[in-house]
Amino acid sequence: MNTSSKTAHDTLAQKSTDADIVSGGRLVAKALRNEGVDTIFTLCGGHIIDIYDGCIDEGIKIVDVRHEQTAAHAADGYARQTGKLGCVVTTAGPGCTNAVTGVATAFRSESPILHIGGQSSLTQHKMGSLQDLPHVDMMTPITKFASGVFSTERIADMISMAARECFTGAYGPSYLEIPRDILDAEIPLGQARIPEPGSYRASVRSIGDPDDIERMADILVNAERPAVLFGQQVWASNSHQECIDFVKALEIPAYMNGAARGMMKQGDPHCFDRTRSDAFKGADVILIVGTPFDFRMGYGKRITAPTLLQIDLDYRTVGKNRDISLGIAGHPGAILKAVANAASGRMKADQKKQRKQWLTSLREIEKTKLERLMPLFLSDQSPIHPYRLAWEINEFLDENSIYIGDGGDVVTISAQAVRPRNPGQWMDPGALGSLGVGTGFSMAAKLAHPEKEVVCLYGDGSFGMTSFDMETSQRFGAPFLAIVGNNSAMNQIRYGQITKYGQNRGDIGNKLGDVPFGKFGEMIGGYGEEVSEASELQPALRRAREAIQKTGKCAVVNVWIDPNEYAPGTKAQTMYK
């Protein structure tokens, strides 16, 4: 072999050897790709840069934000919109602590996200290295699974393990800490355990005991005035069609909360939203699907029906805070389909007639309640009534609009008027009540569905928390419309303080400055407008929509609303009862 041939042979052999060597960061990316992750949300740090290198090789989009809280909320929003695993990657120390609120929000909202965090090298353990904190200990209470990774060979295996936990039972977040020397190390690819996609998951479409399916079907068939409430898990588990089929088959009035909003068309005779308390008071059988008896449900105390049924992904939620007549832990869609099949053909003509009368009576109450609200929805007062803002937003939304609420009182009020047109087109902070979710949620929604319009209603307090990442959303081609209901206060808390301590002390710690946030939209290169008259709301929203379509930049419409108007729940302080 001549010298040139030997050199070429050696080079080829070297390339072959290099191809078989893989770093920890590349193993992270390979494992994420196996889990269907196509986007990570992150803020750079020296502990995690090898993951970026791997993501480039695997074709995974890297969305880098200005604050880790936004990254975690975006991962949560991406999971909610796609049904896939969301992923947030943060550096050690403050990178992790800044993401805590977003991970905790996902935990209370049962959203499947994987948080990968950096850590100093194992060789520096307990030596006081840069940004060293006990991340696993911190994250354990707000995740379903939290662990360190202690060998490069186990990185991909541990990621698959953490991902499995995200989708086991009720969905939720997992956390993995990977020390820098583990992440940067290079090993032969054959030494790494990389589970093959589709080869390490069990079916989660459980229906529980078939006898219990029959019992539930029997109870519902023989009920005179049944009602059902669908919650967050219905959308998360992709069960909305089974739910629709179920209520139509059994002629049951349906109510929705959380991400289940928009599951049914407003014109559907089984879809109700203003009469839940009336239905629950008058029902003889109530079925709760995929939502817990937490503060939003009065811990179950407000339910007085003689028969209470429950379906939930997590057996720990069934019967928690409130005794029930029958509970089934399993997949909501699979269970409801099985119950509908078991009940098929069993309802008699007189029973169907009775159900129709029950539906009609609730519809009449719905109409009456809407009529009572219309003067508020159409109010011309100045400052603008928050109910009028909510009404105009609903009138503005179209079939392709995803609505996101980020705030306290202004968002609570919006639930009185805003009706998403399709499934998956409503997102809110959920049970943790986190402010600041809007920017991350909006960015994620637009990245997941670039063909759809994304509209986020903020309170002025929440807008100030994460709005700078609107620039990030623009940078990645994901413009959205931000509407700020600006009353210059943290009004949901303000009402309680005024009521308890009087006006002189009621404004302490909750009043904010009068900030014209429309100028912020202009500052980041987008569109901005100030609105102080109700008649200008619809024209302003249309101008903002046109600006987004024309420029591909975000828009901010700042609406000055009355600081002395409050939501009914705020006045009753129901969140604390």
Coordinates of N, CA and C in Angstrom, one line a residue, residues 78-156:
Y78 N -46.8 23.7 24.9 CA -46.5 22.9 23.7 C -47.1 21.5 24.0
A79 N -47.0 21.0 25.2 CA -47.5 19.6 25.5 C -49.1 19.7 25.4
R80 N -49.6 20.8 25.9 CA -51.1 20.9 25.9 C -51.6 21.0 24.5
Q81 N -50.9 21.6 23.6 CA -51.4 21.9 22.2 C -51.1 20.7 21.3
T82 N -50.0 19.9 21.6 CA -49.7 18.8 20.7 C -50.0 17.5 21.2
G83 N -50.2 17.3 22.5 CA -50.4 16.0 23.1 C -49.1 15.2 23.3
K84 N -48.0 15.8 22.9 CA -46.7 15.2 23.0 C -46.0 15.7 24.2
L85 N -44.8 15.1 24.5 CA -44.0 15.5 25.6 C -43.4 16.8 25.3
G86 N -43.6 17.8 26.3 CA -43.0 19.1 26.2 C -41.6 19.0 26.9
C87 N -40.7 19.8 26.5 CA -39.3 19.7 27.0 C -38.7 21.1 27.3
V88 N -38.3 21.3 28.5 CA -37.5 22.5 28.9 C -36.2 22.1 29.4
V89 N -35.2 22.8 28.9 CA -33.8 22.5 29.3 C -33.2 23.8 30.0
T90 N -32.7 23.6 31.2 CA -32.1 24.8 31.9 C -30.8 24.5 32.5
T91 N -30.0 25.5 32.7 CA -28.7 25.3 33.3 C -28.9 25.1 34.8
A92 N -27.9 25.0 35.6 CA -28.0 24.7 37.0 C -28.3 25.9 37.8
G93 N -28.5 25.8 39.1 CA -28.8 26.9 40.0 C -30.0 27.7 39.6
P94 N -29.8 29.0 39.4 CA -30.9 29.9 39.0 C -31.6 29.5 37.8
G95 N -31.0 28.8 36.9 CA -31.7 28.3 35.7 C -32.8 27.3 36.1
C96 N -32.5 26.5 37.1 CA -33.5 25.5 37.6 C -34.6 26.3 38.4
T97 N -34.1 27.1 39.3 CA -35.1 27.8 40.2 C -36.0 28.7 39.5
N98 N -35.5 29.3 38.4 CA -36.4 30.2 37.6 C -37.5 29.4 36.9
A99 N -37.2 28.1 36.6 CA -38.2 27.3 35.9 C -39.2 26.6 36.9
V100 N -39.0 26.7 38.2 CA -39.8 26.0 39.2 C -41.3 26.4 39.0
T101 N -41.7 27.6 38.8 CA -43.1 28.0 38.7 C -43.7 27.3 37.5
G102 N -43.0 27.3 36.4 CA -43.6 26.7 35.2 C -43.7 25.2 35.4
V103 N -42.8 24.5 36.0 CA -42.9 23.1 36.3 C -44.0 22.8 37.3
A104 N -44.1 23.6 38.3 CA -45.2 23.4 39.3 C -46.6 23.7 38.7
T105 N -46.7 24.6 37.7 CA -47.9 24.8 37.0 C -48.3 23.6 36.2
A106 N -47.3 23.0 35.5 CA -47.6 21.8 34.8 C -48.0 20.6 35.7
F107 N -47.4 20.6 36.9 CA -47.7 19.5 37.9 C -49.2 19.6 38.3
R108 N -49.6 20.8 38.7 CA -51.0 21.0 39.1 C -52.0 20.9 37.9
S109 N -51.5 21.1 36.7 CA -52.4 21.1 35.5 C -52.3 19.7 34.8
E110 N -51.5 18.8 35.4 CA -51.4 17.5 34.8 C -50.9 17.5 33.3
S111 N -49.8 18.2 33.1 CA -49.3 18.4 31.8 C -47.9 17.7 31.7
P112 N -47.7 16.9 30.6 CA -46.5 16.0 30.5 C -45.3 16.8 30.0
I113 N -44.5 17.3 30.8 CA -43.2 17.9 30.4 C -42.0 17.3 31.0
L114 N -40.9 17.3 30.3 CA -39.6 16.8 30.8 C -38.7 18.0 31.0
H115 N -38.3 18.2 32.3 CA -37.3 19.2 32.6 C -36.0 18.6 32.7
I116 N -35.0 19.0 31.8 CA -33.7 18.5 31.9 C -32.8 19.7 32.5
G117 N -32.1 19.4 33.6 CA -31.3 20.5 34.2 C -29.9 20.1 34.3
G118 N -29.0 21.1 34.2 CA -27.6 20.9 34.4 C -27.2 20.8 35.8
Q119 N -26.0 20.4 36.0 CA -25.3 20.3 37.3 C -23.8 20.3 37.2
S120 N -23.1 20.8 38.2 CA -21.7 20.8 38.1 C -21.2 19.3 38.0
S121 N -19.9 19.2 37.7 CA -19.4 17.8 37.5 C -19.4 17.0 38.8
L122 N -19.5 15.7 38.6 CA -19.5 14.8 39.8 C -18.2 14.9 40.5
T123 N -17.1 15.3 39.8 CA -15.8 15.4 40.5 C -15.7 16.6 41.4
Q124 N -16.8 17.5 41.3 CA -16.8 18.7 42.1 C -17.9 18.7 43.1
H125 N -18.5 17.5 43.3 CA -19.6 17.3 44.2 C -19.3 17.8 45.6
K126 N -20.2 18.6 46.2 CA -20.0 19.1 47.6 C -18.8 20.0 47.7
M127 N -18.3 20.6 46.6 CA -17.1 21.4 46.7 C -17.5 22.9 46.6
G128 N -18.7 23.2 46.4 CA -19.1 24.6 46.2 C -18.9 25.1 44.8
S129 N -19.2 24.3 43.9 CA -19.0 24.7 42.5 C -20.1 25.7 42.0
L130 N -19.9 26.3 40.9 CA -20.7 27.4 40.3 C -22.2 26.8 40.1
Q131 N -23.1 27.5 40.7 CA -24.6 27.2 40.5 C -25.0 25.8 41.1
D132 N -24.2 25.3 42.0 CA -24.6 24.0 42.6 C -25.7 24.2 43.6
L133 N -26.8 23.4 43.4 CA -27.9 23.3 44.3 C -28.4 21.9 44.3
P134 N -29.2 21.5 45.3 CA -29.8 20.2 45.4 C -31.0 20.1 44.5
H135 N -30.9 20.2 43.2 CA -32.0 20.3 42.3 C -33.0 19.2 42.4
V136 N -32.5 18.0 42.5 CA -33.4 16.8 42.6 C -34.3 16.9 43.8
D137 N -33.7 17.3 44.9 CA -34.5 17.4 46.2 C -35.5 18.5 46.0
M138 N -35.2 19.6 45.3 CA -36.1 20.7 45.1 C -37.3 20.3 44.2
M139 N -37.0 19.6 43.2 CA -38.0 19.3 42.2 C -38.9 18.1 42.5
T140 N -38.4 17.3 43.4 CA -39.2 16.0 43.8 C -40.7 16.3 44.1
P141 N -41.0 17.3 45.0 CA -42.4 17.5 45.4 C -43.3 18.0 44.2
I142 N -42.7 18.6 43.1 CA -43.5 19.1 42.1 C -43.4 18.4 40.8
T143 N -42.9 17.1 40.8 CA -42.8 16.3 39.7 C -43.3 14.9 40.0
K144 N -43.5 14.1 39.0 CA -43.9 12.7 39.2 C -42.7 11.8 39.3
F145 N -41.5 12.3 38.8 CA -40.3 11.6 38.8 C -39.1 12.6 38.8
A146 N -38.2 12.4 39.7 CA -37.0 13.3 39.7 C -35.8 12.5 40.1
S147 N -34.7 12.6 39.3 CA -33.5 11.8 39.5 C -32.3 12.5 38.9
G148 N -31.1 12.1 39.4 CA -29.9 12.5 38.7 C -29.5 11.3 37.8
V149 N -28.6 11.7 36.8 CA -28.1 10.7 35.9 C -26.6 10.6 36.2
F150 N -26.1 9.4 36.5 CA -24.8 9.2 37.0 C -23.8 8.5 36.1
S151 N -24.2 8.2 34.9 CA -23.3 7.6 33.9 C -23.8 8.0 32.6
T152 N -22.9 8.3 31.7 CA -23.2 8.6 30.3 C -24.0 7.5 29.6
E153 N -23.6 6.3 29.9 CA -24.3 5.1 29.3 C -25.8 5.1 29.6
R154 N -26.2 5.7 30.7 CA -27.6 5.6 31.1 C -28.4 6.8 30.7
I155 N -27.9 7.7 30.0 CA -28.6 9.0 29.7 C -29.9 8.7 29.0
A156 N -29.8 8.0 27.9 CA -31.0 7.8 27.0 C -32.0 6.9 27.8

